[in-house]
């Protein structure tokens, strides 16, 4: 752009400009007056244009140029003020989110840290941490934190990266504390996702694909990937114009989870990365951010074809940075939805937790937005749960577990588990009762006296049978 004012009185005879796109054939351009629009830094941010002055000769005068220049200045001021207003809105939204977070959360208390620090940590075998059939139902809240410590220790992250044990204890307790008590996307979900990542790395044979720094980044990402989750998804944030939606236009919750992770790391006494070199710190934060953002299924759908194509081309080492990023993203998705591959009684319980949380969002959409929720958020359609689970398995879970099992045979239990559960959900959808449902009807109490989760108002219903086949009453 030259920045000059253009007053052209015979458009048809010039060859400097061409008409781009369709125009009304009956409309002829005789004259044009163009004026650049500047911002406060004298950079051109737009162009104001007038066509065909409403006089017989259609010519723009010098006076027109002066008036139009003043108008262009006014436009520049208007655009500048609009941008300033948008920036102010973003800052206000960011401040509101920060105040909201700070008012709700706090770091771990000193006595909590000392108590955890003094407790013995059971072994991997005692916790059964390498098993893809792992269940947290038998663990207390404190034992989930102890099991998390064991994962760090067994992966040699504490020694390799010189993480002070007290700092690790404080950080884990702070992370747990920063999860809200929502039905599903809570601390226990994050812990289970981290346990599956541990199993992929140890039992699944994926350690050879990763550096130790990546391993640490992935475990931390799993534990932090849903921090401060409110029990509602990105779409709900956008529809309600929440402060989070104003702050993050895409992957709203995932960006918030990552930023919240950084906030905890920056809190006094919580930086488990404190002994890393500047380069290591930069790299692990990059892994952490990419891993958490990849738990947005919209990103998974966008990137998985690239991963599948890479595998089909014969790639098995994943040493290029871009290839590794794809692999880490697929690993995060595989871990995030891994409840779908658990033994049937565990999978059934977790499905009820997930849909119970979804139904609560659906209720809020009806109340706050006065609109009908989509099927999976609609408790009026809870009898379609088995059918929706089959769709979820086919669209998201089965492809990634299948390809993982083909490359890394140690991951086969995930593919076998999801295949088995698909059969069970399909049977329920068809109005039948799977054999596994009959075998697991007893629903024993957990070993520590805690009962299995029983969310309200879900129940597993057999489509066509017209009645619940889950023996437990729903509340």
Tab-separated table of C-alpha atoms in Angstrom:
chain	number	residue	atom	x	y	z
A	1	UNK	CA	0.000	0.000	0.000
A	2	UNK	CA	1.274	3.446	-0.939
A	3	UNK	CA	-0.857	5.384	1.558
A	4	UNK	CA	-1.851	7.928	-1.098
A	5	UNK	CA	-5.342	9.281	-1.637
A	6	UNK	CA	-6.753	8.152	-4.974
A	7	UNK	CA	-9.304	10.318	-6.810
A	8	UNK	CA	-10.041	8.598	-10.109
A	9	UNK	CA	-12.473	10.395	-12.442
A	10	UNK	CA	-12.573	7.938	-15.370
A	11	UNK	CA	-12.542	4.371	-14.034
A	12	UNK	CA	-13.344	2.746	-17.387
A	13	UNK	CA	-10.195	4.062	-19.099
A	14	UNK	CA	-7.706	3.097	-16.370
A	15	UNK	CA	-5.837	-0.219	-16.081
A	16	UNK	CA	-4.489	0.127	-12.536
A	17	UNK	CA	-7.426	-1.540	-10.825
A	18	UNK	CA	-9.683	-4.443	-11.786
A	19	UNK	CA	-13.067	-5.468	-10.437
A	20	UNK	CA	-12.761	-8.667	-8.410
A	21	UNK	CA	-15.934	-10.777	-8.158
A	22	UNK	CA	-19.403	-10.526	-9.579
A	23	UNK	CA	-21.027	-7.101	-10.036
A	24	UNK	CA	-24.350	-5.833	-11.271
A	25	UNK	CA	-24.002	-5.591	-15.062
A	26	UNK	CA	-26.316	-2.577	-15.111
A	27	UNK	CA	-24.142	-0.734	-12.617
A	28	UNK	CA	-21.175	1.164	-14.049
A	29	UNK	CA	-18.298	2.614	-12.059
A	30	UNK	CA	-17.452	6.120	-13.233
A	31	UNK	CA	-15.339	7.541	-10.432
A	32	UNK	CA	-13.666	6.361	-7.226
A	33	UNK	CA	-12.324	8.173	-4.173
A	34	UNK	CA	-10.119	6.065	-1.874
A	35	UNK	CA	-8.576	7.139	1.413
A	36	UNK	CA	-6.260	5.067	3.704
A	37	UNK	CA	-7.347	4.539	7.310
A	38	UNK	CA	-4.514	4.799	9.857
A	39	UNK	CA	-4.229	3.694	13.449
A	40	UNK	CA	-2.492	5.605	16.227
A	41	UNK	CA	0.880	4.266	15.054
A	42	UNK	CA	0.333	5.571	11.505
A	43	UNK	CA	-0.030	2.049	10.159
A	44	UNK	CA	-2.634	1.446	7.485
A	45	UNK	CA	-5.398	-0.751	8.921
A	46	UNK	CA	-8.041	-0.293	6.234
A	47	UNK	CA	-9.294	1.633	3.244
A	48	UNK	CA	-12.390	3.849	2.918
A	49	UNK	CA	-13.855	4.053	-0.554
A	50	UNK	CA	-16.635	5.994	-2.293
A	51	UNK	CA	-17.936	5.248	-5.783
A	52	UNK	CA	-19.787	7.509	-8.241
A	53	UNK	CA	-20.471	10.942	-6.754
A	54	UNK	CA	-24.159	11.737	-7.106
A	55	UNK	CA	-23.724	14.529	-9.615
A	56	UNK	CA	-24.120	14.465	-13.360
A	57	UNK	CA	-20.372	14.248	-13.981
A	58	UNK	CA	-19.813	11.808	-11.029
A	59	UNK	CA	-16.520	13.606	-10.216
A	60	UNK	CA	-15.158	13.989	-6.662
A	61	UNK	CA	-13.799	17.459	-5.819
A	62	UNK	CA	-10.910	18.632	-3.644
A	63	UNK	CA	-13.431	19.526	-0.969
A	64	UNK	CA	-14.728	15.951	-1.136
A	65	UNK	CA	-11.175	14.716	-0.560
A	66	UNK	CA	-10.784	16.908	2.537
A	67	UNK	CA	-14.100	15.814	3.994
A	68	UNK	CA	-13.366	12.164	3.228
A	69	UNK	CA	-9.934	12.414	4.873
A	70	UNK	CA	-11.650	13.638	8.048
A	71	UNK	CA	-14.076	10.725	7.776
A	72	UNK	CA	-11.148	8.266	7.405
A	73	UNK	CA	-9.555	9.715	10.545
A	74	UNK	CA	-12.853	9.225	12.350
A	75	UNK	CA	-12.938	5.602	11.111
A	76	UNK	CA	-9.407	5.042	12.398
A	77	UNK	CA	-10.376	6.353	15.815
A	78	UNK	CA	-13.472	4.151	15.845
A	79	UNK	CA	-11.508	1.015	14.949
A	80	UNK	CA	-8.853	1.886	17.520
A	81	UNK	CA	-11.468	2.393	20.243
A	82	UNK	CA	-13.150	-0.880	19.315
A	83	UNK	CA	-9.854	-2.744	19.586
A	84	UNK	CA	-9.121	-1.064	22.907
A	85	UNK	CA	-12.562	-2.060	24.156
A	86	UNK	CA	-12.034	-5.690	23.082
A	87	UNK	CA	-8.664	-5.723	24.861
A	88	UNK	CA	-10.291	-4.268	27.964
A	89	UNK	CA	-12.960	-6.973	27.861
A	90	UNK	CA	-10.278	-9.661	27.644
A	91	UNK	CA	-8.375	-8.168	30.576
A	92	UNK	CA	-11.571	-7.936	32.612
A	93	UNK	CA	-12.405	-11.552	31.758
A	94	UNK	CA	-8.910	-12.645	32.715
A	95	UNK	CA	-9.152	-10.768	36.008
A	96	UNK	CA	-12.564	-12.256	36.724
A	97	UNK	CA	-11.287	-15.786	36.044
A	98	UNK	CA	-8.251	-15.197	38.255
A	99	UNK	CA	-10.361	-13.857	41.106
A	100	UNK	CA	-12.795	-16.723	40.704
A	101	UNK	CA	-9.984	-19.257	40.824
A	102	UNK	CA	-8.225	-17.644	43.760
A	103	UNK	CA	-11.442	-17.419	45.747
A	104	UNK	CA	-12.142	-21.099	45.260
A	105	UNK	CA	-8.739	-22.685	45.417
A	106	UNK	CA	-5.688	-22.649	47.623
A	107	UNK	CA	-2.415	-24.505	47.778
A	108	UNK	CA	-1.902	-27.427	50.136
A	109	UNK	CA	-1.602	-26.666	53.820
A	110	UNK	CA	1.643	-27.296	55.705
A	111	UNK	CA	0.207	-30.013	57.959
A	112	UNK	CA	-1.190	-31.881	54.926
A	113	UNK	CA	2.244	-31.857	53.305
A	114	UNK	CA	4.019	-33.073	56.438
A	115	UNK	CA	1.471	-35.837	56.938
A	116	UNK	CA	1.901	-37.111	53.379
A	117	UNK	CA	5.662	-36.748	53.519
A	118	UNK	CA	5.846	-39.012	56.562
A	119	UNK	CA	3.746	-41.842	55.123
A	120	UNK	CA	5.307	-44.956	53.547
A	121	UNK	CA	4.527	-45.387	49.865
A	122	UNK	CA	3.298	-48.795	48.714
A	123	UNK	CA	4.899	-50.469	45.713
A	124	UNK	CA	3.705	-50.465	42.103
A	125	UNK	CA	2.654	-54.090	42.519
A	126	UNK	CA	0.620	-53.348	45.656
A	127	UNK	CA	-1.201	-50.515	43.896
A	128	UNK	CA	-1.454	-52.588	40.665
A	129	UNK	CA	-0.377	-49.508	38.769
A	130	UNK	CA	0.863	-51.337	35.669
A	131	UNK	CA	-2.498	-53.001	35.038
A	132	UNK	CA	-4.796	-51.714	32.311
A	133	UNK	CA	-7.650	-53.120	34.434
A	134	UNK	CA	-6.716	-50.824	37.341
A	135	UNK	CA	-9.541	-49.392	39.427
A	136	UNK	CA	-9.343	-46.569	41.936
A	137	UNK	CA	-12.589	-47.600	43.675
A	138	UNK	CA	-10.647	-49.385	46.426
A	139	UNK	CA	-8.355	-46.424	47.158
A	140	UNK	CA	-8.926	-43.576	49.579
A	141	UNK	CA	-8.264	-39.992	48.488
A	142	UNK	CA	-4.903	-40.010	50.274
A	143	UNK	CA	-3.950	-43.315	48.659
A	144	UNK	CA	-4.508	-41.847	45.192
A	145	UNK	CA	-1.928	-39.181	46.002
A	146	UNK	CA	0.468	-41.801	47.385
A	147	UNK	CA	0.017	-43.864	44.222
A	148	UNK	CA	0.849	-40.750	42.187
A	149	UNK	CA	4.078	-40.357	44.146
A	150	UNK	CA	4.890	-44.006	43.418
A	151	UNK	CA	4.509	-43.354	39.682
A	152	UNK	CA	7.014	-40.482	39.860
A	153	UNK	CA	9.412	-42.626	41.846
A	154	UNK	CA	9.122	-45.739	39.689
A	155	UNK	CA	9.679	-43.727	36.510
A	156	UNK	CA	12.848	-42.329	38.153
A	157	UNK	CA	11.587	-38.772	37.724
A	158	UNK	CA	12.321	-37.745	41.318
A	159	UNK	CA	16.006	-38.674	41.123
A	160	UNK	CA	16.594	-37.818	37.470
A	161	UNK	CA	15.171	-34.299	37.728
A	162	UNK	CA	16.107	-33.687	41.384
A	163	UNK	CA	12.542	-33.046	42.554
A	164	UNK	CA	12.553	-32.314	46.300
A	165	UNK	CA	10.246	-34.869	47.910
A	166	UNK	CA	8.450	-32.229	49.973
A	167	UNK	CA	7.838	-30.124	46.868
A	168	UNK	CA	6.406	-33.149	45.056
A	169	UNK	CA	4.077	-33.855	47.983
A	170	UNK	CA	2.932	-30.233	48.147
A	171	UNK	CA	2.416	-30.024	44.384
A	172	UNK	CA	0.330	-33.208	44.237
A	173	UNK	CA	-1.833	-32.100	47.157
A	174	UNK	CA	-2.272	-28.673	45.558
A	175	UNK	CA	-3.263	-30.230	42.234
A	176	UNK	CA	-5.810	-32.456	43.982
A	177	UNK	CA	-7.171	-29.458	45.845
A	178	UNK	CA	-7.611	-27.498	42.635
A	179	UNK	CA	-10.093	-29.988	41.224
A	180	UNK	CA	-13.711	-29.153	41.897
A	181	UNK	CA	-16.015	-31.829	43.339
A	182	UNK	CA	-17.890	-32.341	40.062
A	183	UNK	CA	-19.334	-35.759	39.293
A	184	UNK	CA	-16.762	-37.016	36.777
A	185	UNK	CA	-14.088	-34.524	35.705
A	186	UNK	CA	-12.513	-34.454	39.138
A	187	UNK	CA	-9.225	-35.475	40.774
A	188	UNK	CA	-9.971	-39.203	40.524
A	189	UNK	CA	-10.475	-38.939	36.771
A	190	UNK	CA	-7.138	-37.128	36.431
A	191	UNK	CA	-5.453	-39.749	38.611
A	192	UNK	CA	-6.892	-42.579	36.488
A	193	UNK	CA	-5.707	-40.885	33.292
A	194	UNK	CA	-2.190	-40.634	34.770
A	195	UNK	CA	-2.315	-44.310	35.805
A	196	UNK	CA	-3.182	-45.335	32.234
A	197	UNK	CA	-0.299	-43.239	30.934
A	198	UNK	CA	1.947	-45.027	33.449
A	199	UNK	CA	0.666	-48.371	32.115
A	200	UNK	CA	1.231	-47.337	28.490
A	201	UNK	CA	4.805	-46.368	29.295
A	202	UNK	CA	5.663	-49.352	31.500
A	203	UNK	CA	3.480	-52.270	30.423
A	204	UNK	CA	2.609	-50.985	26.964
A	205	UNK	CA	6.234	-50.691	25.887
A	206	UNK	CA	6.114	-47.032	24.906
A	207	UNK	CA	9.034	-45.944	27.077
A	208	UNK	CA	11.373	-46.401	24.108
A	209	UNK	CA	9.431	-43.766	22.160
A	210	UNK	CA	9.954	-41.029	24.746
A	211	UNK	CA	12.664	-39.132	26.563
A	212	UNK	CA	12.449	-38.948	30.346
A	213	UNK	CA	11.595	-35.268	30.064
A	214	UNK	CA	8.645	-36.172	27.840
A	215	UNK	CA	7.585	-38.865	30.301
A	216	UNK	CA	7.523	-36.323	33.118
A	217	UNK	CA	5.649	-33.820	30.954
A	218	UNK	CA	3.013	-36.409	30.064
A	219	UNK	CA	2.455	-37.623	33.637
A	220	UNK	CA	2.146	-34.029	34.847
A	221	UNK	CA	-0.209	-33.259	31.935
A	222	UNK	CA	-2.437	-36.202	32.835
A	223	UNK	CA	-2.702	-35.122	36.454
A	224	UNK	CA	-3.414	-31.503	35.449
A	225	UNK	CA	-5.408	-31.917	32.242
A	226	UNK	CA	-8.824	-31.106	33.770
A	227	UNK	CA	-7.827	-28.714	36.545
A	228	UNK	CA	-10.702	-26.518	37.739
A	229	UNK	CA	-13.189	-28.289	35.474
A	230	UNK	CA	-16.702	-26.998	36.119
A	231	UNK	CA	-18.611	-30.055	34.883
A	232	UNK	CA	-19.525	-28.284	31.628
A	233	UNK	CA	-17.910	-28.414	28.200
A	234	UNK	CA	-16.481	-25.819	25.808
A	235	UNK	CA	-19.776	-25.374	23.983
A	236	UNK	CA	-21.546	-24.486	27.216
A	237	UNK	CA	-18.881	-21.894	28.027
A	238	UNK	CA	-19.395	-20.294	24.628
A	239	UNK	CA	-23.196	-20.339	24.760
A	240	UNK	CA	-23.263	-18.746	28.202
A	241	UNK	CA	-20.578	-16.181	27.245
A	242	UNK	CA	-18.627	-17.121	30.355
A	243	UNK	CA	-15.447	-15.208	31.276
A	244	UNK	CA	-13.466	-18.269	30.178
A	245	UNK	CA	-15.050	-18.161	26.722
A	246	UNK	CA	-14.135	-14.469	26.395
A	247	UNK	CA	-10.591	-15.251	27.429
A	248	UNK	CA	-10.050	-18.299	25.213
A	249	UNK	CA	-11.866	-18.475	21.869
A	250	UNK	CA	-10.812	-22.058	21.031
A	251	UNK	CA	-10.224	-25.109	23.263
A	252	UNK	CA	-11.608	-22.941	26.051
A	253	UNK	CA	-11.408	-25.342	28.986
A	254	UNK	CA	-8.145	-26.931	27.839
A	255	UNK	CA	-6.385	-23.555	27.724
A	256	UNK	CA	-7.737	-22.845	31.191
A	257	UNK	CA	-6.493	-26.211	32.486
A	258	UNK	CA	-3.010	-25.467	31.150
A	259	UNK	CA	-2.922	-21.932	32.555
A	260	UNK	CA	-4.095	-23.271	35.900
A	261	UNK	CA	-1.263	-25.822	35.814
A	262	UNK	CA	1.234	-23.010	35.348
A	263	UNK	CA	-0.377	-21.026	38.164
A	264	UNK	CA	0.145	-23.926	40.577
A	265	UNK	CA	3.726	-24.479	39.414
A	266	UNK	CA	4.404	-20.783	40.011
A	267	UNK	CA	2.924	-20.897	43.502
A	268	UNK	CA	5.442	-20.881	46.331
A	269	UNK	CA	6.839	-24.330	47.090
A	270	UNK	CA	5.047	-26.061	44.190
A	271	UNK	CA	7.577	-25.907	41.352
A	272	UNK	CA	8.532	-29.529	40.706
A	273	UNK	CA	10.523	-28.274	37.687
A	274	UNK	CA	12.768	-26.032	39.780
A	275	UNK	CA	15.980	-28.006	39.153
A	276	UNK	CA	15.601	-28.076	35.364
A	277	UNK	CA	17.866	-26.078	33.096
A	278	UNK	CA	16.216	-23.212	31.162
A	279	UNK	CA	16.181	-25.374	28.023
A	280	UNK	CA	14.672	-28.362	29.851
A	281	UNK	CA	12.074	-26.122	31.473
A	282	UNK	CA	11.068	-24.656	28.120
A	283	UNK	CA	10.808	-28.135	26.577
A	284	UNK	CA	8.763	-29.691	29.388
A	285	UNK	CA	6.327	-26.743	29.417
A	286	UNK	CA	5.920	-27.167	25.666
A	287	UNK	CA	5.142	-30.873	26.161
A	288	UNK	CA	2.759	-30.014	28.994
A	289	UNK	CA	0.859	-27.437	26.943
A	290	UNK	CA	0.601	-29.594	23.832
A	291	UNK	CA	-0.519	-32.623	25.832
A	292	UNK	CA	-3.268	-30.786	27.733
A	293	UNK	CA	-4.597	-29.019	24.630
A	294	UNK	CA	-4.688	-32.350	22.780
A	295	UNK	CA	-7.363	-33.606	25.197
A	296	UNK	CA	-9.806	-31.391	23.296
A	297	UNK	CA	-11.493	-33.967	21.046
A	298	UNK	CA	-11.802	-31.333	18.333
A	299	UNK	CA	-7.996	-31.338	18.130
A	300	UNK	CA	-7.930	-35.147	18.261
A	301	UNK	CA	-10.207	-35.355	15.209
A	302	UNK	CA	-8.103	-32.751	13.421
A	303	UNK	CA	-4.801	-34.565	13.995
A	304	UNK	CA	-5.554	-38.273	14.118
A	305	UNK	CA	-5.637	-38.781	10.332
A	306	UNK	CA	-2.114	-37.387	10.207
A	307	UNK	CA	-1.064	-39.901	12.856
A	308	UNK	CA	-2.784	-42.792	11.073
A	309	UNK	CA	-1.164	-41.820	7.773
A	310	UNK	CA	2.211	-41.693	9.480
A	311	UNK	CA	1.740	-45.211	10.845
A	312	UNK	CA	0.501	-46.522	7.500
A	313	UNK	CA	3.665	-45.162	5.877
A	314	UNK	CA	5.699	-47.448	8.155
A	315	UNK	CA	6.758	-44.965	10.846
A	316	UNK	CA	7.593	-46.758	14.102
A	317	UNK	CA	10.238	-44.657	15.824
A	318	UNK	CA	8.543	-41.222	16.043
A	319	UNK	CA	11.795	-39.329	16.475
A	320	UNK	CA	10.953	-36.191	14.484
A	321	UNK	CA	9.552	-33.400	16.708
A	322	UNK	CA	6.296	-33.145	14.729
A	323	UNK	CA	5.846	-36.933	14.775
A	324	UNK	CA	6.465	-37.052	18.508
A	325	UNK	CA	3.915	-34.334	19.109
A	326	UNK	CA	1.338	-36.357	17.176
A	327	UNK	CA	2.196	-39.473	19.185
A	328	UNK	CA	1.937	-37.666	22.522
A	329	UNK	CA	-1.440	-36.262	21.504
A	330	UNK	CA	-2.766	-39.713	20.626
A	331	UNK	CA	-1.417	-41.079	23.915
A	332	UNK	CA	-3.272	-38.382	25.842
A	333	UNK	CA	-6.550	-39.217	24.107
A	334	UNK	CA	-6.008	-42.940	24.682
A	335	UNK	CA	-5.510	-42.261	28.390
A	336	UNK	CA	-8.287	-39.679	28.727
A	337	UNK	CA	-10.974	-42.101	27.473
A	338	UNK	CA	-9.393	-45.272	28.881
A	339	UNK	CA	-12.330	-46.020	31.190
A	340	UNK	CA	-14.030	-47.323	28.040
A	341	UNK	CA	-11.522	-50.207	27.983
A	342	UNK	CA	-11.775	-51.203	31.667
A	343	UNK	CA	-13.454	-54.422	32.876
A	344	UNK	CA	-17.210	-54.219	32.335
A	345	UNK	CA	-18.255	-53.470	35.913
A	346	UNK	CA	-15.795	-50.553	36.085
A	347	UNK	CA	-16.723	-49.264	32.642
A	348	UNK	CA	-20.410	-49.398	33.497
A	349	UNK	CA	-19.918	-47.393	36.701
A	350	UNK	CA	-17.764	-44.776	34.989
A	351	UNK	CA	-20.269	-44.430	32.125
A	352	UNK	CA	-22.933	-43.602	34.681
A	353	UNK	CA	-20.703	-40.951	36.228
A	354	UNK	CA	-19.986	-39.394	32.830
A	355	UNK	CA	-23.612	-39.272	31.758
A	356	UNK	CA	-24.759	-38.032	35.144
A	357	UNK	CA	-22.456	-35.028	34.692
A	358	UNK	CA	-23.624	-34.573	31.097
A	359	UNK	CA	-27.253	-34.629	32.203
A	360	UNK	CA	-26.568	-31.914	34.766
A	361	UNK	CA	-25.235	-29.716	31.975
A	362	UNK	CA	-28.315	-30.524	29.916
A	363	UNK	CA	-30.496	-29.430	32.828
A	364	UNK	CA	-28.595	-26.128	33.025
A	365	UNK	CA	-29.017	-25.586	29.281
A	366	UNK	CA	-32.774	-25.961	29.674
A	367	UNK	CA	-32.885	-23.627	32.668
A	368	UNK	CA	-30.347	-20.974	31.669
A	369	UNK	CA	-30.491	-21.023	27.882
A	370	UNK	CA	-34.092	-22.188	27.380
A	371	UNK	CA	-32.992	-24.666	24.746
A	372	UNK	CA	-33.119	-28.420	24.364
A	373	UNK	CA	-29.734	-30.134	24.919
A	374	UNK	CA	-28.205	-32.621	22.511
A	375	UNK	CA	-29.032	-36.281	23.107
A	376	UNK	CA	-26.023	-37.166	25.244
A	377	UNK	CA	-26.789	-34.225	27.553
A	378	UNK	CA	-30.509	-34.971	27.723
A	379	UNK	CA	-31.629	-37.069	30.684
A	380	UNK	CA	-34.937	-37.572	28.880
A	381	UNK	CA	-32.993	-39.752	26.456
A	382	UNK	CA	-31.037	-41.751	29.023
A	383	UNK	CA	-32.423	-44.952	27.536
A	384	UNK	CA	-30.197	-44.230	24.525
A	385	UNK	CA	-27.047	-44.393	26.652
A	386	UNK	CA	-25.943	-47.846	25.328
A	387	UNK	CA	-26.396	-46.699	21.732
A	388	UNK	CA	-24.413	-43.516	22.427
A	389	UNK	CA	-21.625	-45.538	24.024
A	390	UNK	CA	-21.369	-47.703	20.892
A	391	UNK	CA	-21.136	-44.552	18.777
A	392	UNK	CA	-18.475	-43.081	21.076
A	393	UNK	CA	-16.422	-46.279	20.891
A	394	UNK	CA	-16.610	-46.481	17.093
A	395	UNK	CA	-15.875	-42.809	16.461
A	396	UNK	CA	-13.160	-42.121	19.014
A	397	UNK	CA	-11.843	-45.067	21.000
A	398	UNK	CA	-11.632	-48.095	18.722
A	399	UNK	CA	-9.432	-46.512	15.999
A	400	UNK	CA	-6.689	-45.304	18.358
A	401	UNK	CA	-6.613	-48.479	20.493
A	402	UNK	CA	-6.530	-50.695	17.407
A	403	UNK	CA	-3.566	-48.899	15.888
A	404	UNK	CA	-1.738	-48.803	19.246
A	405	UNK	CA	-2.138	-52.570	19.659
A	406	UNK	CA	-0.765	-53.151	16.157
A	407	UNK	CA	2.382	-51.102	16.801
A	408	UNK	CA	2.870	-51.887	20.496
A	409	UNK	CA	1.544	-55.371	21.396
A	410	UNK	CA	1.771	-54.421	25.078
A	411	UNK	CA	-1.213	-52.117	24.489
A	412	UNK	CA	-3.432	-54.993	23.318
A	413	UNK	CA	-5.424	-55.101	26.615
A	414	UNK	CA	-6.842	-51.668	25.754
A	415	UNK	CA	-8.062	-52.843	22.351
A	416	UNK	CA	-9.389	-56.097	23.798
A	417	UNK	CA	-11.171	-54.213	26.573
A	418	UNK	CA	-12.861	-51.691	24.307
A	419	UNK	CA	-13.905	-54.463	21.895
A	420	UNK	CA	-15.448	-56.450	24.741
A	421	UNK	CA	-17.297	-53.428	26.096
A	422	UNK	CA	-18.574	-52.534	22.642
A	423	UNK	CA	-20.163	-55.969	22.459
A	424	UNK	CA	-21.798	-55.414	25.849
A	425	UNK	CA	-23.098	-51.943	24.995
A	426	UNK	CA	-24.393	-53.176	21.650
A	427	UNK	CA	-26.249	-55.996	23.400
A	428	UNK	CA	-27.900	-53.490	25.743
A	429	UNK	CA	-28.767	-51.272	22.797
A	430	UNK	CA	-30.425	-54.255	21.123
A	431	UNK	CA	-32.532	-54.992	24.210
A	432	UNK	CA	-30.418	-57.902	25.418
A	433	UNK	CA	-28.577	-58.531	28.672
A	434	UNK	CA	-24.838	-59.243	28.199
A	435	UNK	CA	-23.366	-62.244	30.011
A	436	UNK	CA	-20.929	-59.942	31.812
A	437	UNK	CA	-23.788	-57.903	33.216
A	438	UNK	CA	-25.226	-61.016	34.842
A	439	UNK	CA	-21.848	-62.040	36.228
A	440	UNK	CA	-21.211	-58.622	37.815
A	441	UNK	CA	-24.658	-58.015	39.320
A	442	UNK	CA	-23.481	-58.503	42.893
A	443	UNK	CA	-21.617	-55.145	42.892
A	444	UNK	CA	-19.513	-55.794	46.008
A	445	UNK	CA	-18.443	-53.070	48.344
A	446	UNK	CA	-14.916	-51.796	47.910
A	447	UNK	CA	-12.232	-53.285	50.126
A	448	UNK	CA	-11.927	-50.167	52.263
A	449	UNK	CA	-15.659	-49.915	52.901
A	450	UNK	CA	-16.306	-47.243	50.273
A	451	UNK	CA	-19.218	-48.161	48.037
A	452	UNK	CA	-18.932	-47.916	44.295
A	453	UNK	CA	-20.092	-44.600	42.811
A	454	UNK	CA	-23.847	-44.382	42.360
A	455	UNK	CA	-24.759	-41.235	40.430
A	456	UNK	CA	-28.335	-40.103	40.486
A	457	UNK	CA	-30.790	-40.533	37.668
A	458	UNK	CA	-28.795	-42.431	35.050
A	459	UNK	CA	-29.165	-46.206	35.181
A	460	UNK	CA	-28.234	-48.472	32.292
A	461	UNK	CA	-31.317	-49.079	30.218
A	462	UNK	CA	-31.798	-51.725	27.586
A	463	UNK	CA	-33.256	-50.123	24.484
A	464	UNK	CA	-36.400	-51.967	23.517
A	465	UNK	CA	-36.687	-53.790	26.803
A	466	UNK	CA	-38.380	-50.802	28.393
A	467	UNK	CA	-36.851	-51.296	31.798
A	468	UNK	CA	-33.544	-50.854	33.605
A	469	UNK	CA	-31.325	-53.912	33.590
A	470	UNK	CA	-28.953	-52.441	36.166
A	471	UNK	CA	-30.068	-54.116	39.414
A	472	UNK	CA	-29.383	-51.056	41.535
A	473	UNK	CA	-32.123	-48.479	41.986
A	474	UNK	CA	-31.384	-45.008	40.716
A	475	UNK	CA	-31.905	-42.083	43.022
